[in-house]
XYZ file of N, CA, C and O in Angstrom:
848
model
N 78.508 78.316 100.863
C 77.943 77.997 99.547
C 78.357 79.079 98.551
O 78.195 80.269 98.801
N 78.900 78.659 97.409
C 79.337 79.606 96.393
C 78.134 80.193 95.667
O 77.162 79.497 95.378
N 78.213 81.480 95.391
C 77.136 82.136 94.673
C 77.319 81.935 93.171
O 78.440 81.965 92.659
N 76.218 81.696 92.474
C 76.265 81.488 91.030
C 76.281 82.834 90.319
O 75.253 83.472 90.138
N 77.467 83.271 89.922
C 77.619 84.559 89.262
C 77.589 84.389 87.753
O 78.180 83.461 87.213
N 76.907 85.308 87.091
C 76.788 85.294 85.642
C 77.435 86.566 85.099
O 77.218 87.659 85.625
N 78.234 86.429 84.058
C 78.838 87.591 83.409
C 77.913 88.074 82.295
O 77.579 87.311 81.388
N 77.504 89.329 82.380
C 76.633 89.896 81.365
C 77.454 90.662 80.336
O 78.447 91.310 80.685
N 77.063 90.614 79.068
C 77.777 91.395 78.054
C 77.600 92.889 78.310
O 76.493 93.346 78.614
N 78.679 93.639 78.237
C 78.614 95.065 78.562
C 78.997 95.955 77.385
O 78.670 97.146 77.382
N 79.715 95.419 76.422
C 80.188 96.252 75.322
C 81.347 97.134 75.711
O 81.783 97.989 74.934
N 81.852 96.963 76.946
C 82.984 97.764 77.425
C 84.200 96.849 77.574
O 84.185 95.916 78.370
N 85.256 97.101 76.822
C 86.439 96.240 76.891
C 87.058 96.271 78.288
O 87.108 97.311 78.945
N 87.500 95.113 78.748
C 88.201 94.962 80.036
C 87.319 95.185 81.256
O 87.832 95.271 82.374
N 86.006 95.306 81.061
C 85.111 95.491 82.197
C 84.004 94.445 82.148
O 83.372 94.246 81.114
N 83.789 93.800 83.278
C 82.789 92.757 83.376
C 81.697 93.167 84.355
O 81.980 93.801 85.374
N 80.453 92.807 84.038
C 79.343 92.983 84.973
C 78.953 91.595 85.452
O 78.386 90.796 84.711
N 79.331 91.291 86.697
C 79.091 89.970 87.276
C 77.925 90.069 88.257
O 78.003 90.821 89.234
N 76.882 89.304 88.034
C 75.676 89.424 88.855
C 75.145 88.048 89.236
O 75.432 87.034 88.583
N 74.345 88.027 90.289
C 73.610 86.839 90.691
C 72.201 87.279 91.074
O 72.030 88.211 91.868
N 71.209 86.638 90.489
C 69.823 87.023 90.767
C 69.294 86.213 91.946
O 69.563 85.019 92.075
N 68.535 86.892 92.807
C 67.976 86.231 93.981
C 67.304 87.230 94.898
O 66.822 88.277 94.454
N 67.295 86.926 96.179
C 66.698 87.791 97.195
C 67.782 88.104 98.212
O 68.189 87.248 98.998
N 68.292 89.333 98.156
C 69.429 89.727 98.973
C 69.083 90.912 99.865
O 68.268 91.766 99.500
N 69.729 90.963 101.022
C 69.496 92.050 101.970
C 70.785 92.813 102.217
O 71.830 92.220 102.497
N 70.707 94.140 102.079
C 71.799 95.015 102.482
C 71.417 95.643 103.812
O 70.363 95.347 104.373
N 72.248 96.529 104.323
C 71.917 97.188 105.596
C 70.765 98.161 105.452
O 70.156 98.564 106.443
N 70.443 98.552 104.203
C 69.399 99.553 103.991
C 68.232 99.058 103.146
O 67.189 99.703 103.126
N 68.390 97.939 102.430
C 67.347 97.573 101.480
C 67.385 96.092 101.141
O 68.307 95.375 101.533
N 66.361 95.660 100.413
C 66.337 94.319 99.826
C 66.412 94.485 98.309
O 65.741 95.349 97.740
N 67.237 93.677 97.666
C 67.479 93.808 96.234
C 67.357 92.444 95.557
O 67.476 91.407 96.225
N 67.111 92.454 94.249
C 66.958 91.183 93.528
C 68.208 90.792 92.732
O 68.206 89.756 92.074
N 69.244 91.620 92.784
C 70.520 91.263 92.152
C 71.660 91.591 93.106
O 71.711 92.686 93.685
N 72.563 90.638 93.255
C 73.840 90.943 93.883
C 74.827 91.238 92.763
O 75.001 90.422 91.847
N 75.427 92.413 92.795
C 76.377 92.819 91.767
C 77.779 92.726 92.370
O 78.113 93.464 93.301
N 78.559 91.798 91.854
C 79.883 91.538 92.408
C 80.916 92.413 91.698
O 81.232 92.188 90.522
N 81.436 93.398 92.419
C 82.438 94.304 91.842
C 83.822 94.056 92.441
O 84.712 94.889 92.342
N 83.999 92.885 93.051
C 85.254 92.576 93.732
C 86.455 92.720 92.808
O 87.443 93.390 93.138
N 86.404 92.076 91.637
C 87.554 92.117 90.735
C 87.758 93.502 90.145
O 88.898 93.916 89.891
N 86.672 94.243 89.948
C 86.798 95.613 89.443
C 87.530 96.485 90.459
O 88.300 97.365 90.099
N 87.301 96.223 91.735
C 87.938 97.019 92.790
C 89.385 96.620 93.042
O 90.219 97.480 93.360
N 89.695 95.332 92.895
C 90.986 94.844 93.377
C 91.919 94.313 92.305
O 93.097 94.105 92.579
N 91.431 94.056 91.103
C 92.313 93.636 90.016
C 92.763 94.883 89.275
O 91.941 95.623 88.737
N 94.060 95.117 89.210
C 94.581 96.384 88.698
C 94.123 96.665 87.275
O 93.754 97.799 86.946
N 94.117 95.654 86.407
C 93.721 95.892 85.014
C 92.272 96.370 84.927
O 91.958 97.276 84.157
N 91.388 95.783 85.743
C 89.984 96.200 85.726
C 89.815 97.561 86.409
O 88.994 98.376 85.983
N 90.578 97.801 87.462
C 90.500 99.096 88.145
C 90.925 100.221 87.203
O 90.311 101.291 87.182
N 91.958 99.974 86.420
C 92.406 100.980 85.447
C 91.337 101.227 84.386
O 91.074 102.373 84.008
N 90.715 100.145 83.909
C 89.657 100.289 82.905
C 88.457 101.040 83.477
O 87.863 101.886 82.806
N 88.118 100.744 84.741
C 87.011 101.442 85.395
C 87.330 102.927 85.557
O 86.482 103.799 85.310
N 88.563 103.219 85.961
C 88.976 104.615 86.138
C 88.909 105.378 84.821
O 88.414 106.518 84.770
N 89.389 104.756 83.748
C 89.373 105.416 82.438
C 87.950 105.721 81.998
O 87.680 106.762 81.382
N 87.017 104.834 82.337
C 85.610 105.043 81.987
C 85.004 106.178 82.821
O 84.285 107.032 82.304
N 85.321 106.195 84.100
C 84.686 107.162 85.008
C 85.206 108.585 84.837
O 84.459 109.545 85.040
N 86.485 108.760 84.479
C 87.012 110.119 84.414
C 86.472 110.905 83.224
O 86.622 112.122 83.170
N 85.824 110.207 82.287
C 85.277 110.925 81.137
C 84.314 112.025 81.557
O 84.211 113.055 80.897
N 83.605 111.800 82.650
C 82.612 112.778 83.101
C 83.252 113.978 83.786
O 82.591 114.990 84.001
N 84.534 113.887 84.118
C 85.149 114.934 84.943
C 86.415 115.545 84.347
O 86.834 116.628 84.769
N 87.028 114.904 83.389
C 88.374 115.289 82.971
C 88.464 116.734 82.489
O 89.409 117.440 82.798
N 87.466 117.196 81.747
C 87.595 118.519 81.133
C 86.803 119.602 81.847
O 87.011 120.780 81.590
N 85.913 119.220 82.750
C 84.968 120.210 83.258
C 84.980 120.412 84.759
O 84.458 121.404 85.240
N 85.544 119.498 85.511
C 85.391 119.528 86.964
C 86.743 119.620 87.660
O 87.659 118.861 87.339
N 86.852 120.528 88.608
C 88.045 120.598 89.448
C 87.935 119.510 90.511
O 86.934 119.426 91.229
N 88.942 118.656 90.605
C 88.966 117.598 91.607
C 90.283 117.688 92.368
O 91.356 117.521 91.796
N 90.191 117.981 93.662
C 91.380 118.017 94.513
C 91.551 116.724 95.296
O 92.664 116.324 95.616
N 90.421 116.094 95.635
C 90.430 114.904 96.480
C 89.392 113.910 95.972
O 88.285 114.304 95.607
N 89.757 112.643 95.957
C 88.795 111.578 95.667
C 88.524 110.851 96.973
O 89.445 110.307 97.594
N 87.271 110.884 97.394
C 86.855 110.233 98.637
C 86.338 108.838 98.292
O 85.300 108.694 97.641
N 87.064 107.810 98.704
C 86.775 106.440 98.296
C 85.918 105.718 99.335
O 86.322 105.565 100.493
N 84.743 105.262 98.910
C 83.859 104.462 99.747
C 83.877 103.023 99.250
O 84.257 102.755 98.107
N 83.455 102.095 100.080
C 83.228 100.697 99.672
C 84.484 99.994 99.168
O 84.409 99.096 98.336
N 85.654 100.405 99.613
C 86.878 99.719 99.192
C 87.321 100.018 97.775
O 87.914 99.172 97.108
N 87.055 101.235 97.310
C 87.370 101.596 95.918
C 88.701 102.330 95.776
O 88.927 103.027 94.793
N 89.609 102.148 96.724
C 90.848 102.922 96.714
C 91.714 102.676 95.483
O 92.371 103.598 94.995
N 91.753 101.445 94.984
C 92.592 101.164 93.814
C 92.059 101.923 92.595
O 92.817 102.551 91.847
N 90.746 101.892 92.414
C 90.137 102.657 91.323
C 90.378 104.146 91.535
O 90.704 104.874 90.590
N 90.241 104.615 92.782
C 90.469 106.028 93.085
C 91.876 106.462 92.747
O 92.095 107.542 92.190
N 92.860 105.608 93.067
C 94.250 105.937 92.746
C 94.463 105.991 91.236
O 95.178 106.868 90.728
N 93.833 105.065 90.517
C 93.946 105.075 89.049
C 93.281 106.322 88.464
O 93.808 106.922 87.513
N 92.147 106.727 89.026
C 91.486 107.945 88.567
C 92.360 109.161 88.831
O 92.506 110.044 87.973
N 92.963 109.207 90.012
C 93.833 110.336 90.355
C 95.009 110.411 89.400
O 95.418 111.498 88.962
N 95.565 109.251 89.057
C 96.685 109.210 88.128
C 96.290 109.763 86.764
O 97.022 110.558 86.160
N 95.118 109.365 86.273
C 94.638 109.848 84.977
C 94.358 111.345 85.014
O 94.672 112.081 84.074
N 93.738 111.796 86.107
C 93.334 113.200 86.189
C 94.510 114.153 86.382
O 94.388 115.351 86.114
N 95.639 113.641 86.858
C 96.796 114.520 87.079
C 97.763 114.503 85.896
O 98.841 115.109 85.974
N 97.388 113.827 84.832
C 98.241 113.837 83.648
C 98.276 115.235 83.031
O 97.462 116.089 83.328
N 99.209 115.448 82.174
C 99.425 116.760 81.549
C 98.127 117.348 81.000
O 97.351 116.675 80.327
N 97.898 118.598 81.316
C 96.745 119.300 80.775
C 95.576 119.408 81.727
O 94.673 120.212 81.520
N 95.590 118.604 82.809
C 94.489 118.687 83.767
C 94.879 119.607 84.909
O 95.978 119.529 85.436
N 93.966 120.460 85.321
C 94.253 121.455 86.362
C 93.446 121.150 87.611
O 92.250 120.867 87.533
N 94.113 121.192 88.774
C 93.376 121.185 90.033
C 93.888 122.320 90.904
O 94.775 123.055 90.515
N 93.307 122.455 92.090
C 93.598 123.614 92.928
C 94.683 123.358 93.966
O 95.050 124.244 94.717
N 95.177 122.134 94.055
C 96.184 121.832 95.054
C 97.531 122.442 94.694
O 97.932 122.445 93.535
N 98.241 122.913 95.694
C 99.507 123.608 95.465
C 100.531 122.719 94.782
O 101.344 123.197 93.988
N 100.494 121.437 95.058
C 101.492 120.529 94.490
C 100.985 119.821 93.241
O 101.604 118.864 92.781
N 99.877 120.285 92.698
C 99.310 119.717 91.472
C 99.144 118.197 91.579
O 99.550 117.434 90.700
N 98.572 117.782 92.670
C 98.317 116.368 92.887
C 96.893 116.200 93.390
O 96.213 117.183 93.698
N 96.431 114.972 93.445
C 95.094 114.676 93.942
C 95.232 113.740 95.134
O 95.968 112.753 95.087
N 94.532 114.063 96.213
C 94.516 113.200 97.381
C 93.499 112.073 97.159
O 92.433 112.297 96.596
N 93.850 110.890 97.616
C 92.935 109.749 97.581
C 92.715 109.328 99.030
O 93.640 108.828 99.686
N 91.507 109.545 99.531
C 91.226 109.446 100.966
C 90.119 108.427 101.226
O 89.148 108.349 100.467
N 90.272 107.682 102.308
C 89.227 106.779 102.786
C 88.745 107.278 104.142
O 89.559 107.514 105.032
N 87.445 107.454 104.335
C 86.964 107.934 105.628
C 86.971 106.826 106.669
O 86.936 105.631 106.340
N 87.028 107.231 107.910
C 86.870 106.291 109.022
C 85.394 106.292 109.413
O 84.748 107.335 109.409
N 84.866 105.124 109.732
C 83.461 105.017 110.123
C 83.366 104.848 111.635
O 84.040 104.003 112.215
N 82.522 105.661 112.270
C 82.295 105.514 113.703
C 81.302 104.382 113.934
O 80.715 103.840 112.997
N 81.088 104.025 115.197
C 80.146 102.948 115.512
C 78.725 103.305 115.091
O 77.908 102.434 114.858
N 78.427 104.589 114.958
C 77.107 105.017 114.509
C 77.027 105.214 113.009
O 76.102 105.855 112.511
N 78.018 104.689 112.275
C 78.077 104.760 110.812
C 78.294 106.176 110.289
O 78.076 106.441 109.113
N 78.720 107.089 111.154
C 79.083 108.417 110.679
C 80.511 108.388 110.153
O 81.315 107.550 110.542
N 80.820 109.317 109.244
C 82.155 109.375 108.657
C 83.019 110.358 109.439
O 82.570 111.453 109.780
N 84.240 109.946 109.703
C 85.154 110.735 110.524
C 86.471 110.920 109.793
O 86.986 109.997 109.158
N 87.016 112.136 109.888
C 88.357 112.406 109.372
C 89.204 112.932 110.524
O 88.811 113.876 111.214
N 90.349 112.339 110.730
C 91.240 112.754 111.806
C 91.990 114.031 111.400
O 91.922 114.477 110.264
N 92.755 114.580 112.367
C 93.461 115.829 112.119
C 94.448 115.732 110.950
O 94.717 116.725 110.274
N 94.978 114.533 110.703
C 95.961 114.399 109.623
C 95.314 114.271 108.246
O 95.951 114.548 107.226
N 94.036 113.849 108.185
C 93.373 113.728 106.885
C 92.347 114.826 106.633
O 92.012 115.089 105.473
N 91.875 115.488 107.685
C 90.867 116.542 107.516
C 91.323 117.652 106.566
O 90.500 118.177 105.800
N 92.629 118.041 106.555
C 93.054 119.076 105.598
C 92.905 118.645 104.134
O 92.916 119.494 103.240
N 92.779 117.350 103.870
C 92.564 116.876 102.507
C 91.098 117.024 102.086
O 90.761 116.805 100.924
N 90.258 117.401 103.039
C 88.829 117.628 102.791
C 88.494 119.118 102.863
O 87.820 119.667 101.990
N 88.981 119.785 103.889
C 88.657 121.194 104.118
C 89.135 122.074 102.960
O 90.307 122.045 102.580
N 88.209 122.823 102.386
C 88.539 123.735 101.301
C 88.821 123.054 99.972
O 89.253 123.713 99.023
N 88.585 121.760 99.881
C 88.895 121.005 98.663
C 87.639 120.700 97.857
O 86.528 120.675 98.377
N 87.848 120.445 96.574
C 86.790 119.974 95.684
C 86.843 118.449 95.696
O 87.842 117.858 95.274
N 85.772 117.826 96.168
C 85.784 116.398 96.466
C 84.913 115.625 95.475
O 83.726 115.937 95.301
N 85.481 114.590 94.882
C 84.725 113.650 94.079
C 84.495 112.400 94.922
O 85.443 111.798 95.426
N 83.237 112.031 95.102
C 82.892 110.848 95.892
C 82.858 109.629 94.964
O 82.173 109.640 93.943
N 83.604 108.598 95.326
C 83.669 107.372 94.540
C 83.101 106.224 95.365
O 83.540 105.980 96.490
N 82.115 105.517 94.802
C 81.473 104.402 95.496
C 81.426 103.185 94.593
O 81.501 103.302 93.360
N 81.293 102.005 95.193
C 81.135 100.797 94.388
C 79.768 100.803 93.722
O 79.640 100.497 92.542
N 78.736 101.160 94.495
C 77.383 101.218 93.930
C 76.591 102.309 94.627
O 76.845 102.639 95.790
N 75.649 102.869 93.896
C 74.724 103.859 94.456
C 73.319 103.382 94.109
O 72.920 103.409 92.945
N 72.606 102.907 95.119
C 71.232 102.432 94.907
C 70.281 103.217 95.807
O 69.578 104.095 95.344
N 70.300 102.928 97.109
C 69.476 103.725 98.021
C 70.067 105.111 98.232
O 69.343 106.065 98.495
N 71.385 105.226 98.153
C 72.050 106.519 98.323
C 72.391 106.881 99.749
O 72.991 107.928 99.993
N 72.052 106.029 100.714
C 72.299 106.371 102.124
C 73.777 106.604 102.403
O 74.156 107.565 103.074
N 74.626 105.721 101.910
C 76.063 105.839 102.187
C 76.640 107.102 101.560
O 77.410 107.832 102.198
N 76.257 107.381 100.328
C 76.769 108.565 99.643
C 76.250 109.836 100.306
O 76.989 110.816 100.452
N 74.990 109.845 100.709
C 74.455 111.017 101.406
C 75.243 111.293 102.681
O 75.525 112.448 103.007
N 75.606 110.233 103.402
C 76.432 110.407 104.598
C 77.782 111.004 104.266
O 78.314 111.840 105.008
N 78.344 110.602 103.128
C 79.638 111.152 102.697
C 79.516 112.625 102.350
O 80.384 113.435 102.711
N 78.451 113.002 101.658
C 78.233 114.412 101.297
C 78.096 115.262 102.560
O 78.667 116.362 102.661
N 77.350 114.761 103.541
C 77.177 115.494 104.806
C 78.510 115.664 105.519
O 78.803 116.733 106.074
N 79.341 114.617 105.516
C 80.653 114.703 106.163
C 81.558 115.700 105.454
O 82.279 116.471 106.091
N 81.524 115.701 104.127
C 82.324 116.655 103.356
C 81.959 118.089 103.743
O 82.832 118.931 103.977
N 80.665 118.362 103.821
C 80.220 119.702 104.195
C 80.642 120.043 105.615
O 81.087 121.165 105.896
N 80.504 119.084 106.509
C 80.860 119.324 107.913
C 82.335 119.684 108.047
O 82.705 120.558 108.849
N 83.190 119.027 107.262
C 84.632 119.271 107.354
C 85.098 120.389 106.419
O 86.294 120.585 106.246
N 84.159 121.103 105.824
C 84.505 122.300 105.065
C 84.906 122.069 103.630
O 85.510 122.945 103.004
N 84.564 120.907 103.080
C 84.867 120.638 101.686
C 83.671 120.918 100.794
O 82.584 121.246 101.264
N 83.884 120.786 99.498
C 82.814 120.985 98.518
C 82.732 119.764 97.611
O 83.681 119.453 96.891
N 81.629 119.058 97.674
C 81.432 117.911 96.787
C 81.217 118.416 95.359
O 80.508 119.403 95.145
N 81.830 117.748 94.390
C 81.696 118.177 92.990
C 81.083 117.098 92.112
O 80.795 117.336 90.940
N 80.878 115.914 92.657
C 80.282 114.853 91.855
C 80.332 113.523 92.565
O 80.990 113.363 93.597
N 79.607 112.553 91.995
C 79.554 111.196 92.527
C 79.830 110.237 91.376
O 79.224 110.347 90.302
N 80.744 109.312 91.587
C 81.080 108.304 90.579
C 80.892 106.930 91.203
O 81.140 106.731 92.394
N 80.449 105.970 90.398
C 80.198 104.631 90.908
C 80.393 103.596 89.816
O 80.292 103.909 88.625
N 80.659 102.374 90.223
C 80.730 101.281 89.253
C 79.320 100.968 88.748
O 79.084 100.863 87.548
N 78.364 100.843 89.688
C 76.970 100.601 89.318
C 76.086 101.601 90.059
O 76.309 101.905 91.225
N 75.069 102.112 89.374
C 74.103 103.012 90.006
C 72.717 102.737 89.441
O 72.562 102.520 88.231
N 71.734 102.752 90.317
C 70.348 102.597 89.873
C 69.635 103.941 89.838
O 68.453 104.008 89.536
N 70.367 105.013 90.162
C 69.813 106.370 90.146
C 70.732 107.271 89.334
O 71.934 107.001 89.201
N 70.181 108.331 88.797
C 70.970 109.308 88.037
C 71.430 110.479 88.887
O 72.296 111.255 88.471
N 70.817 110.600 90.079
C 71.105 111.743 90.943
C 71.032 111.281 92.390
O 70.237 110.413 92.744
N 71.879 111.858 93.223
C 71.874 111.527 94.649
C 72.350 112.736 95.440
O 73.375 113.335 95.091
N 71.601 113.107 96.466
C 71.959 114.230 97.335
C 72.162 115.522 96.550
O 72.954 116.382 96.930
N 71.461 115.649 95.417
C 71.557 116.866 94.626
C 72.681 116.875 93.619
O 72.901 117.880 92.939
N 73.404 115.759 93.470
C 74.530 115.688 92.542
C 74.272 114.606 91.492
O 73.712 113.553 91.808
N 74.692 114.832 90.257
C 74.555 113.779 89.243
C 75.483 112.615 89.561
O 76.574 112.798 90.103
N 75.038 111.416 89.243
C 75.837 110.216 89.474
C 76.354 109.702 88.128
O 75.566 109.379 87.235
N 77.668 109.648 87.981
C 78.288 109.060 86.785
C 78.653 107.623 87.119
O 79.332 107.361 88.111
N 78.180 106.680 86.319
C 78.449 105.277 86.604
C 78.859 104.531 85.331
O 78.534 104.959 84.218
N 79.561 103.426 85.521
C 79.948 102.586 84.397
C 78.754 101.756 83.943
O 78.465 101.637 82.762
N 78.049 101.184 84.929
C 76.872 100.368 84.656
C 75.665 100.960 85.371
O 75.797 101.571 86.434
N 74.482 100.785 84.780
C 73.256 101.270 85.400
C 72.106 100.337 85.044
O 72.326 99.227 84.552
N 70.891 100.785 85.274
C 69.743 99.910 85.043
C 69.468 99.670 83.563
O 68.645 98.818 83.228
N 70.148 100.389 82.669
C 70.060 100.034 81.249
C 70.770 98.699 81.001
O 70.385 97.927 80.118
N 71.814 98.442 81.793
C 72.530 97.172 81.693
C 71.798 96.060 82.442
O 71.993 94.876 82.149
N 70.972 96.440 83.414
C 70.255 95.490 84.257
C 68.818 96.002 84.434
O 68.434 96.463 85.511
N 67.996 95.929 83.382
C 66.698 96.602 83.381
C 65.694 96.080 84.403
O 64.777 96.816 84.790
N 65.849 94.846 84.871
C 64.892 94.342 85.858
C 65.425 94.433 87.293
O 64.912 93.775 88.201
N 66.452 95.265 87.496
C 66.982 95.486 88.852
C 65.926 96.164 89.714
O 65.281 97.129 89.285
N 65.736 95.659 90.933
C 64.747 96.232 91.842
C 65.345 96.377 93.234
O 66.151 95.545 93.670
N 64.922 97.417 93.939
C 65.342 97.619 95.322
C 64.163 98.146 96.131
O 63.379 98.963 95.630
N 64.024 97.658 97.354
C 62.914 98.042 98.228
C 63.439 98.179 99.654
O 64.417 97.520 100.033
N 62.765 99.025 100.447
C 63.080 99.000 101.860
C 62.445 97.736 102.455
O 61.532 97.140 101.876
N 62.958 97.318 103.600
C 62.577 96.029 104.162
C 61.063 95.852 104.361
O 60.510 94.814 103.984
N 60.336 96.854 104.910
C 58.895 96.644 105.150
C 58.077 96.454 103.876
O 57.026 95.814 103.915
N 58.548 97.002 102.743
C 57.764 96.901 101.507
C 58.321 95.863 100.539
O 57.918 95.826 99.374
N 59.227 95.013 101.006
C 59.845 94.017 100.125
C 58.790 93.023 99.619
O 58.160 92.321 100.421
N 58.590 92.924 98.301
C 57.567 92.025 97.764
C 57.946 90.549 97.835
O 57.098 89.680 97.632
N 59.209 90.249 98.100
C 59.643 88.859 98.209
C 59.497 88.355 99.644
O 59.277 87.172 99.859
N 59.622 89.274 100.612
C 59.460 88.874 102.014
C 57.987 88.573 102.336
O 57.684 87.670 103.122
N 57.073 89.333 101.726
C 55.643 89.193 102.065
C 55.125 87.777 101.848
O 54.397 87.247 102.695
N 55.473 87.107 100.739
C 55.016 85.714 100.596
C 55.928 84.705 101.302
O 55.730 83.499 101.171
N 56.924 85.200 102.023
C 57.780 84.307 102.803
C 59.009 83.791 102.083
O 59.617 82.810 102.521
N 59.421 84.435 100.990
C 60.633 83.998 100.280
C 61.865 84.288 101.136
O 62.071 85.414 101.581
N 62.665 83.281 101.359
C 63.847 83.414 102.207
C 64.901 84.310 101.553
O 65.003 84.377 100.324
N 65.675 84.969 102.394
C 66.809 85.760 101.906
C 67.947 84.810 101.550
O 68.281 83.909 102.319
N 68.520 84.977 100.378
C 69.612 84.112 99.928
C 70.940 84.457 100.589
O 71.752 83.576 100.867
N 71.169 85.752 100.804
C 72.447 86.165 101.386
C 72.359 87.591 101.900
O 71.539 88.389 101.433
N 73.199 87.894 102.867
C 73.420 89.268 103.316
C 74.586 89.813 102.504
O 75.633 89.156 102.399
N 74.421 90.999 101.928
C 75.463 91.526 101.054
C 75.838 92.950 101.458
O 75.009 93.708 101.970
N 77.104 93.275 101.238
C 77.575 94.655 101.421
C 78.811 94.851 100.554
O 79.100 94.031 99.680
N 79.541 95.926 100.792
C 80.683 96.246 99.922
C 81.813 95.230 100.043
O 82.685 95.154 99.177
N 81.826 94.439 101.114
C 82.868 93.429 101.288
C 82.527 92.140 100.528
O 83.409 91.354 100.206
N 81.228 91.912 100.250
C 80.844 90.693 99.573
C 79.523 90.177 100.084
O 78.633 90.947 100.420
N 79.394 88.860 100.193
C 78.124 88.265 100.582
C 78.344 87.163 101.606
O 79.406 86.531 101.679
N 77.314 86.926 102.421
C 77.286 85.823 103.370
C 75.989 85.071 103.141
O 74.911 85.594 103.447
N 76.096 83.876 102.605
C 74.910 83.073 102.310
C 74.189 82.677 103.589
O 74.813 82.432 104.638
N 72.879 82.594 103.507
C 72.078 82.179 104.654
C 71.528 80.775 104.437
O 71.349 80.350 103.315
């Protein structure tokens, strides 16, 4: 069954906020909006627009050696790296470039870096890029992995965020609850829609949704 997505006005050229209201379950929470960022992640024109919006928070003030991409945000991460390495921007890498890295997930949902990618984390200034930051569980896991592998997190960027801070770091996002003021998220036991028996419309994650 196709989900009924609505495009909300954002005031941002080349960027769309596509949402569907209902009762959705993620691996960590129940939410009342599914926010579809598929085209933002995979359509080059939108990924470039998203990158241009996100680098504003980091271009002049933050050293970024590596962008750690979560939730399939590699295209946006590559566009951000391209913008940040343009003339006038300084990073600490010897070759004046930025690494764009995707972590491997173990069966226990821990983040793993192999011997060939760990040097892109160790001793580096890491910007964490996520599709969305709501509960913060995924990003917190990324911050812990960065520390374990000897890196230093310098910020968190996301397409959508319902929080301004996560794991002690400010979250820079393109869209937030000002764009979606009635956005709600709850852990499963306290979900107000489950208590009266409202069925879950779909299971959702960074890959998309599966209708029930």
